[in-house]
Each structure stands twice: as structure tokens, then as C-alpha cells.
Amino acid sequence: MNATRVNSSLFSRPWFRKACAVAIFLAAALLQVFFKDVPWPLNIDGVEDLHTAAASLGAQEIVIGGTDTSSHHNFLTYDGGPFETVDLDFDRAQLGQATSSLLSAFPPAPPLDARSWHYITHEDSSADPTDSCRCFLTIEPAGASSTGAEFHLLQLGAPGLNHARQVQVRTDAAALIVNVKTDWPPGRENKATGCHKRLQSGDWFRGIVNHPMQFVVSPHSSFRIEFVSISPAGWGGTDKPFRSAQLGPLLARELTLRPIQEDGTTAKEPPDLHLSAFRSSKLKVRDLIVGSDTLQVSMSGKAWAELKGKAQGLDLWDAMQKNAMFAALLGSANVLLLGWLRKLFFTREPKPQLKGAESDA
């Protein structure tokens, strides 16, 4: 009770009210001026520096962590168009059961252990260059579903220039199943270009013409996908990106854009970008764009974010520019605060009259 009386008596004093008003004004001003990049989970869809990650050839990699492999989407899907094909190089993979059975029917049988494999275009000189086979590629997780798989996307080697767009995929504990095939264009059987492939591992090799092939990529290994244009015009120029391969969409807990050395090993520098999904939510990763010397994916969701090791967060002025309602509310609050200050400092309070003076009047 006594504390309440003391507080009310203090607030009734003009100097105390003015001191409180000045403190509130300074706090509000400092908050509005310096409230920038305070760590805060962001909806990254509309943030320019956060909703895409672009990795430069031989300098950066995109790491997608905590990936949910139980989703109904493939890791990657590609339905090739005319005069497009795919070459594949595996560091360590096994042939799928159906593929090994097919190839074993024609001695010598292929190696059945996990090893390096190459599946490359081998042109037939008798093929008609006016039409081409279509190439189809699907990549999906193998084995039991998991929510902790990690995948790395990067580019190594020389730029793709006019005719090649490449992406290298690294896995951790998750295996991947790669299915690839070519098909004749309707009515052009045995005539079109881009249908002949050479499958090789060590000294063993076999010519493949329009047979579906399956590879099981070993955990903790990598493979390279090269999208090749067999048209004289190529992809239309070194600056033209390739967008036909569909990534996922993948559901992941984290995404990191981090520096690498020329051989692909991780550089000892802070990540250029790191996103960590808010609470139990997931980031949606999709829209793979493959350039001659860059890779790019887009992300959506709510996440904690860091750029070059610096935490990103709510920017009050940026929020005002993007949200008219929020700007109006904050502006109204500022007007009310300034009005209160004006009343306290520039409005004279009426002087109290003595009771005797009132009775004389």
C-alpha cells in the first residue's frame, strides 16, 4: 500500500513525468534507429539475399542438410528435349540388379562391386544429325527413409561454356538410385543421333543403345552429371543457364553456402550463407539453375539466417517500407509520443488557487 502511494506521488511530480517521457523517447528513438539485423527468424521468401544460394565453380558448394528422404519427390528429375543428352561419372557405384542381369546375359559380365563408372555419349557416324534421342534421368534416395541426409551440390573442373552444364553431387550416409535411359524419337528408330552410349568401368566396357540403366551410388561418394547440348548452337551462349532439371523440391533443416578449395575440399572460412529452419519447420529447396560456372537453388520457409557469419534479423525500417499497415501503426505511435512530450514540456499547468482567494471571489 505504501509503495503504491510512493509511486503515485512520484508520478504526480512534473519533473518525474518529464524524466520518464525523455527516457521513453530516447528508448524509442534508439530502437528505431539501431533495430537492424537483430537475430530473429525470417520468412526468407521475400529477402533478396536469403531466398537464393548461388555457388561459383571451384569456389563454393551448396550443402543441404537434414534432408527428409521420405518425401514423395525425387531428388532430381530431368526429361530431356531434342538435341539434349546426359553423361554420368560415378566415383563409387554399383549397377542395379536389373541392369547387371541384362548386361550379364552378354559376356563378359560386368563388375558387380562398387567402383567407378562412366556413362558417356558415343556418337554413331551413321546417325541422322537432323533428329535426336531424348534422354531421361531420375535420382531418388535408396533404402529406408531418413530425416538427416546431407547432400552437396558443386561444380569442379573447367566451365561448361556453350555445350555443357555440369553439377556434382556428394552424399553422406545416404545412398542414391540413379536411373537413366534414352528413347528414339517417334518414327526415327535406329536413325537419330545421341542414342549411343558407352558404359565403362576399368577395362570393361559395353555399347548401350536405348536400354535403361540403373546405378546405386554408394554413401560418402560423389558423382557428376553433365547436361550436354548436341546442337551446333549449344545452350545459346556461355551466359545461358540450364533450368530443365527439376530439383525435388527437397525438405531440409539446413542449407549452407560455403567456400571450397579448387579440389572440392572445404575451405577454412565462415559460410557465405547459413539457414537453419525455425523450430520444427522445414526449408523447401528447389529451382536448380545450372550455369557454365555457377549453380543456384532457391529456398522458402522460416529460418534463422547468417550472412558471412553475421546473424540476420528484423530490420525495422525495411519492415516499414514493405508493410504499409505496420508503417502506419508505428507512425501513429510516434505522433502520440511526440504529442505527449509537447504537452509535458510546452504546456503550462494552471497554478492552484488558494481557498481563501476562492471564497473572497
Coordinates of C-alpha atoms in Angstrom, one line a residue:
M1 CA 0.0 0.0 0.0
N2 CA 2.8 2.4 0.9
A3 CA 4.7 1.5 -2.2
T4 CA 1.6 2.4 -4.3
R5 CA 1.3 5.7 -2.6
V6 CA 5.0 6.5 -3.2
N7 CA 4.7 5.6 -6.9
S8 CA 1.6 7.7 -7.4
S9 CA 3.1 10.6 -5.5
L10 CA 6.3 10.4 -7.7
F11 CA 4.3 10.3 -10.9
S12 CA 2.3 13.3 -9.8
R13 CA 5.5 15.3 -9.8
P14 CA 6.2 17.1 -13.1
W15 CA 9.9 16.5 -13.1
F16 CA 9.4 12.8 -12.7
R17 CA 6.9 12.6 -15.5
K18 CA 9.3 14.5 -17.8
A19 CA 12.2 12.3 -16.9
C20 CA 10.1 9.2 -17.8
A21 CA 8.9 10.8 -21.0
V22 CA 12.5 11.6 -22.1
A23 CA 13.6 8.0 -21.2
I24 CA 10.8 6.5 -23.3
F25 CA 11.5 8.9 -26.2
L26 CA 15.2 8.0 -26.2
A27 CA 14.5 4.3 -26.0
A28 CA 12.0 4.5 -28.9
A29 CA 14.5 6.5 -31.0
L30 CA 17.3 4.1 -30.3
L31 CA 15.1 1.2 -31.0
Q32 CA 14.0 2.5 -34.4
V33 CA 17.5 3.6 -35.5
F34 CA 19.5 0.6 -34.3
F35 CA 16.9 -2.2 -34.5
K36 CA 18.6 -3.8 -37.5
D37 CA 19.8 -7.4 -38.1
V38 CA 18.7 -8.4 -34.5
P39 CA 18.8 -12.2 -34.6
W40 CA 15.2 -13.2 -35.5
P41 CA 13.7 -16.0 -37.6
L42 CA 12.8 -14.6 -41.0
N43 CA 10.5 -15.6 -43.8
I44 CA 13.2 -15.9 -46.3
D45 CA 11.0 -16.0 -49.4
G46 CA 11.0 -12.2 -49.7
V47 CA 14.5 -11.5 -48.5
E48 CA 16.7 -10.8 -51.5
D49 CA 20.0 -12.1 -50.1
L50 CA 18.4 -15.2 -48.5
H51 CA 15.9 -16.8 -50.8
T52 CA 18.6 -18.0 -53.3
A53 CA 22.0 -19.6 -53.0
A54 CA 24.5 -19.4 -55.9
A55 CA 27.8 -21.4 -55.8
S56 CA 30.7 -20.4 -58.1
L57 CA 32.6 -23.1 -59.9
G58 CA 35.6 -24.4 -57.8
A59 CA 34.9 -21.8 -55.1
Q60 CA 31.7 -22.7 -53.3
E61 CA 29.3 -25.6 -52.6
I62 CA 25.7 -25.8 -51.6
V63 CA 25.1 -28.1 -48.6
I64 CA 21.6 -29.3 -48.0
G65 CA 21.4 -30.8 -44.5
G66 CA 18.8 -32.7 -42.5
T67 CA 17.0 -33.6 -45.8
D68 CA 13.8 -35.6 -45.5
T69 CA 14.2 -38.6 -47.9
S70 CA 10.7 -39.8 -47.1
S71 CA 9.1 -37.2 -49.2
H72 CA 7.3 -38.2 -52.4
H73 CA 9.6 -36.1 -54.6
N74 CA 12.6 -37.4 -56.4
F75 CA 16.0 -35.9 -55.6
L76 CA 16.3 -34.8 -59.2
T77 CA 14.3 -35.3 -62.4
Y78 CA 15.2 -34.5 -66.0
D79 CA 13.1 -35.1 -69.1
G80 CA 15.4 -34.1 -71.9
G81 CA 14.4 -32.3 -75.0
P82 CA 15.6 -32.7 -78.6
F83 CA 19.4 -32.5 -79.0
E84 CA 20.0 -32.8 -75.3
T85 CA 21.6 -35.7 -73.5
V86 CA 23.3 -36.6 -70.2
D87 CA 26.7 -38.0 -69.4
L88 CA 27.4 -39.5 -66.0
D89 CA 30.6 -40.2 -64.0
F90 CA 30.5 -42.1 -60.7
D91 CA 33.3 -42.2 -58.1
R92 CA 31.8 -45.3 -56.5
A93 CA 28.6 -47.0 -57.5
Q94 CA 27.1 -50.4 -58.3
L95 CA 24.9 -51.4 -61.2
G96 CA 21.3 -52.0 -60.2
Q97 CA 20.1 -55.6 -60.2
A98 CA 18.1 -55.4 -63.4
T99 CA 21.0 -53.6 -65.2
S100 CA 23.6 -56.2 -64.1
S101 CA 21.3 -59.1 -65.1
L102 CA 20.7 -57.6 -68.6
L103 CA 24.4 -57.0 -69.2
S104 CA 25.5 -60.4 -67.8
A105 CA 23.4 -62.1 -70.5
F106 CA 26.1 -60.9 -73.0
P107 CA 29.6 -62.0 -71.8
P108 CA 31.8 -60.8 -70.5
A109 CA 29.7 -60.0 -67.4
P110 CA 30.1 -56.5 -65.9
P111 CA 31.8 -56.0 -62.5
L112 CA 29.3 -56.2 -59.7
D113 CA 31.2 -54.5 -56.9
A114 CA 31.1 -50.7 -56.0
R115 CA 33.6 -48.9 -58.2
S116 CA 33.9 -46.0 -60.6
W117 CA 31.6 -46.0 -63.7
H118 CA 31.3 -43.8 -66.7
Y119 CA 28.2 -43.5 -68.9
I120 CA 29.0 -41.2 -71.8
T121 CA 27.6 -40.3 -75.2
H122 CA 29.3 -42.3 -78.1
E123 CA 28.2 -40.9 -81.4
D124 CA 27.4 -43.2 -84.3
S125 CA 28.7 -41.9 -87.6
S126 CA 25.7 -43.3 -89.4
A127 CA 23.2 -41.4 -87.3
D128 CA 21.0 -38.8 -88.8
P129 CA 22.0 -35.4 -87.3
T130 CA 18.7 -33.8 -88.1
D131 CA 17.0 -35.5 -85.1
S132 CA 18.0 -36.9 -81.7
C133 CA 17.0 -39.4 -79.0
R134 CA 15.5 -38.0 -75.8
C135 CA 17.3 -38.6 -72.5
F136 CA 15.5 -39.2 -69.2
L137 CA 17.1 -39.1 -65.7
T138 CA 15.7 -39.6 -62.3
I139 CA 17.6 -39.7 -59.0
E140 CA 15.9 -40.9 -55.8
P141 CA 17.0 -41.8 -52.2
A142 CA 17.7 -45.5 -51.7
G143 CA 16.8 -47.6 -48.6
A144 CA 14.9 -46.6 -45.6
S145 CA 13.6 -43.1 -45.2
S146 CA 15.6 -40.6 -43.2
T147 CA 15.4 -37.0 -42.0
G148 CA 19.1 -36.5 -41.6
A149 CA 20.6 -37.0 -45.0
E150 CA 23.1 -34.4 -46.3
F151 CA 23.8 -33.6 -49.9
H152 CA 26.4 -31.3 -51.5
L153 CA 26.0 -29.6 -54.9
L154 CA 29.0 -28.1 -56.5
Q155 CA 31.0 -27.6 -59.8
L156 CA 34.6 -28.6 -60.4
G157 CA 36.8 -28.5 -63.4
A158 CA 36.5 -26.3 -66.5
P159 CA 33.5 -24.1 -67.2
G160 CA 30.8 -25.7 -69.4
L161 CA 30.9 -22.9 -72.0
N162 CA 28.5 -23.4 -74.9
H163 CA 27.7 -27.1 -74.8
A164 CA 27.9 -28.4 -71.2
R165 CA 26.2 -27.7 -67.9
Q166 CA 27.5 -29.8 -65.1
V167 CA 26.7 -30.4 -61.4
Q168 CA 28.5 -32.7 -59.0
V169 CA 26.5 -34.4 -56.2
R170 CA 28.1 -35.7 -53.0
T171 CA 26.3 -37.8 -50.4
D172 CA 27.0 -38.6 -46.8
A173 CA 25.4 -41.7 -45.3
A174 CA 22.6 -41.7 -47.8
A175 CA 22.7 -43.8 -51.0
L176 CA 21.1 -42.7 -54.2
I177 CA 19.5 -44.6 -57.0
V178 CA 20.2 -43.1 -60.5
N179 CA 18.0 -44.2 -63.4
V180 CA 18.9 -43.1 -66.9
K181 CA 17.6 -44.0 -70.4
T182 CA 17.4 -42.7 -73.9
D183 CA 14.4 -43.1 -76.3
W184 CA 14.1 -42.9 -80.1
P185 CA 12.0 -40.1 -81.4
P186 CA 8.7 -41.5 -82.9
G187 CA 9.3 -43.0 -86.3
R188 CA 13.1 -42.5 -86.2
E189 CA 14.2 -45.8 -84.8
N190 CA 17.9 -46.5 -85.4
K191 CA 18.4 -43.2 -87.2
A192 CA 18.6 -40.3 -84.7
T193 CA 21.8 -39.0 -83.1
G194 CA 22.5 -39.0 -79.3
C195 CA 21.2 -42.6 -78.8
H196 CA 24.5 -44.5 -78.4
K197 CA 26.2 -44.6 -75.0
R198 CA 29.4 -46.2 -73.8
L199 CA 29.3 -47.7 -70.3
Q200 CA 32.8 -48.3 -68.9
S201 CA 34.5 -49.3 -65.6
G202 CA 38.2 -50.0 -65.8
D203 CA 38.9 -52.4 -68.7
W204 CA 35.3 -53.5 -69.1
F205 CA 33.0 -51.5 -71.4
R206 CA 29.8 -52.0 -73.4
G207 CA 27.9 -50.1 -76.0
I208 CA 24.4 -49.2 -74.9
V209 CA 21.6 -48.2 -77.2
N210 CA 18.4 -47.2 -75.6
H211 CA 18.5 -49.6 -72.7
P212 CA 17.5 -48.3 -69.2
M213 CA 20.5 -48.2 -66.9
Q214 CA 20.4 -48.1 -63.1
F215 CA 23.2 -47.2 -60.7
V216 CA 23.3 -47.3 -56.9
V217 CA 25.5 -44.6 -55.6
S218 CA 27.5 -45.6 -52.5
P219 CA 27.2 -43.5 -49.3
H220 CA 30.0 -41.0 -48.8
S221 CA 30.8 -40.7 -52.5
S222 CA 30.1 -38.4 -55.4
F223 CA 29.0 -38.4 -59.0
R224 CA 29.0 -35.9 -61.8
I225 CA 26.0 -35.1 -64.1
E226 CA 26.8 -33.3 -67.3
F227 CA 23.9 -32.0 -69.4
V228 CA 25.2 -31.8 -72.9
S229 CA 23.7 -30.0 -75.9
I230 CA 24.4 -31.8 -79.1
S231 CA 23.1 -29.0 -81.2
P232 CA 25.6 -26.8 -83.0
A233 CA 24.2 -23.8 -81.3
G234 CA 24.8 -25.3 -77.8
W235 CA 22.9 -23.8 -75.0
G236 CA 22.8 -20.4 -76.7
G237 CA 25.9 -18.9 -75.1
T238 CA 28.2 -19.2 -72.2
D239 CA 25.9 -17.0 -70.1
K240 CA 22.7 -19.0 -70.7
P241 CA 21.6 -21.0 -67.7
F242 CA 20.1 -24.5 -67.8
R243 CA 16.8 -24.9 -66.0
S244 CA 15.4 -28.2 -67.3
A245 CA 16.5 -30.4 -64.4
Q246 CA 14.0 -30.3 -61.5
L247 CA 15.4 -30.5 -58.0
G248 CA 13.0 -32.0 -55.5
P249 CA 11.6 -29.9 -54.1
L250 CA 13.6 -31.1 -51.1
L251 CA 12.5 -30.6 -47.5
A252 CA 15.6 -29.8 -45.3
R253 CA 16.5 -28.5 -41.9
E254 CA 19.6 -26.5 -43.0
L255 CA 21.2 -25.0 -46.1
T256 CA 24.7 -23.7 -46.2
L257 CA 26.7 -22.0 -49.0
R258 CA 30.3 -22.5 -48.0
P259 CA 33.7 -21.8 -49.6
I260 CA 35.7 -24.7 -51.0
Q261 CA 39.1 -25.1 -52.5
E262 CA 39.8 -25.9 -56.1
D263 CA 39.8 -29.7 -55.4
G264 CA 36.4 -29.5 -53.6
T265 CA 37.6 -29.8 -50.0
T266 CA 36.1 -27.4 -47.5
A267 CA 38.0 -24.1 -47.1
K268 CA 38.7 -22.7 -43.6
E269 CA 36.4 -19.7 -43.9
P270 CA 32.9 -18.9 -42.4
P271 CA 30.0 -19.9 -44.6
D272 CA 28.8 -17.2 -47.1
L273 CA 25.2 -18.2 -46.1
H274 CA 23.7 -20.4 -43.5
L275 CA 20.0 -21.1 -43.0
S276 CA 18.5 -23.1 -40.1
A277 CA 14.8 -23.9 -40.2
F278 CA 12.8 -22.3 -37.4
R279 CA 11.6 -24.8 -34.7
S280 CA 10.2 -28.0 -36.3
S281 CA 9.6 -26.4 -39.7
K282 CA 11.4 -27.3 -42.9
L283 CA 13.1 -25.3 -45.7
K284 CA 11.8 -26.1 -49.2
V285 CA 14.8 -26.2 -51.6
R286 CA 14.1 -26.3 -55.4
D287 CA 14.6 -24.5 -58.7
L288 CA 18.0 -25.7 -59.7
I289 CA 19.7 -23.4 -62.3
V290 CA 23.0 -24.7 -63.8
G291 CA 25.2 -22.1 -65.5
S292 CA 28.5 -22.5 -67.2
D293 CA 30.3 -21.8 -64.0
T294 CA 27.6 -21.3 -61.3
L295 CA 24.9 -23.4 -59.6
Q296 CA 21.8 -21.8 -58.0
V297 CA 18.9 -23.1 -55.9
S298 CA 16.0 -21.2 -54.4
M299 CA 14.6 -21.6 -50.8
S300 CA 11.5 -20.8 -49.0
G301 CA 10.4 -21.1 -45.4
K302 CA 11.1 -19.6 -42.0
A303 CA 14.7 -19.7 -40.7
W304 CA 17.4 -18.3 -38.6
A305 CA 19.9 -16.8 -41.1
E306 CA 23.6 -15.8 -41.2
L307 CA 25.5 -14.0 -44.0
K308 CA 29.3 -14.4 -43.8
G309 CA 29.0 -15.3 -40.2
K310 CA 26.8 -12.3 -39.3
A311 CA 23.4 -13.0 -37.9
Q312 CA 20.5 -11.6 -39.9
G313 CA 17.2 -10.5 -38.4
L314 CA 14.4 -8.0 -38.3
D315 CA 15.1 -4.6 -39.8
L316 CA 12.5 -2.1 -38.6
W317 CA 13.0 0.4 -41.4
D318 CA 12.9 -2.3 -44.0
A319 CA 9.7 -3.7 -42.5
M320 CA 8.1 -0.2 -42.6
Q321 CA 8.9 0.1 -46.3
K322 CA 7.4 -3.2 -47.1
N323 CA 4.3 -3.1 -44.8
A324 CA 2.1 -0.1 -45.1
M325 CA -0.1 -1.1 -42.1
F326 CA 3.0 -1.6 -39.8
A327 CA 4.4 1.8 -41.0
A328 CA 1.0 3.5 -40.2
L329 CA 0.9 2.0 -36.7
L330 CA 4.5 2.9 -35.9
G331 CA 3.9 6.4 -37.3
S332 CA 0.8 6.9 -35.2
A333 CA 2.7 5.7 -32.1
N334 CA 5.5 8.2 -32.8
V335 CA 2.9 11.1 -33.2
L336 CA 1.3 10.2 -29.9
L337 CA 4.6 10.0 -28.1
L338 CA 5.7 13.4 -29.5
G339 CA 2.3 14.9 -28.6
W340 CA 2.8 13.6 -25.0
L341 CA 6.3 15.2 -24.9
R342 CA 4.9 18.5 -26.2
K343 CA 2.2 18.6 -23.6
L344 CA 4.6 17.9 -20.8
F345 CA 7.3 20.4 -21.8
F346 CA 5.5 23.2 -23.6
T347 CA 2.0 23.4 -22.0
R348 CA 1.8 25.4 -18.8
E349 CA -0.1 23.9 -16.0
P350 CA -2.6 26.2 -14.3
K351 CA -1.5 27.5 -10.9
P352 CA -3.5 26.2 -8.0
Q353 CA -5.6 28.9 -6.3
L354 CA -5.9 29.4 -2.5
K355 CA -9.1 28.5 -0.9
G356 CA -9.2 31.9 0.7
A357 CA -9.0 33.6 -2.6
E358 CA -11.8 31.5 -3.9
S359 CA -14.1 32.5 -1.0
D360 CA -13.2 36.2 -1.4
A361 CA -14.2 36.0 -5.0

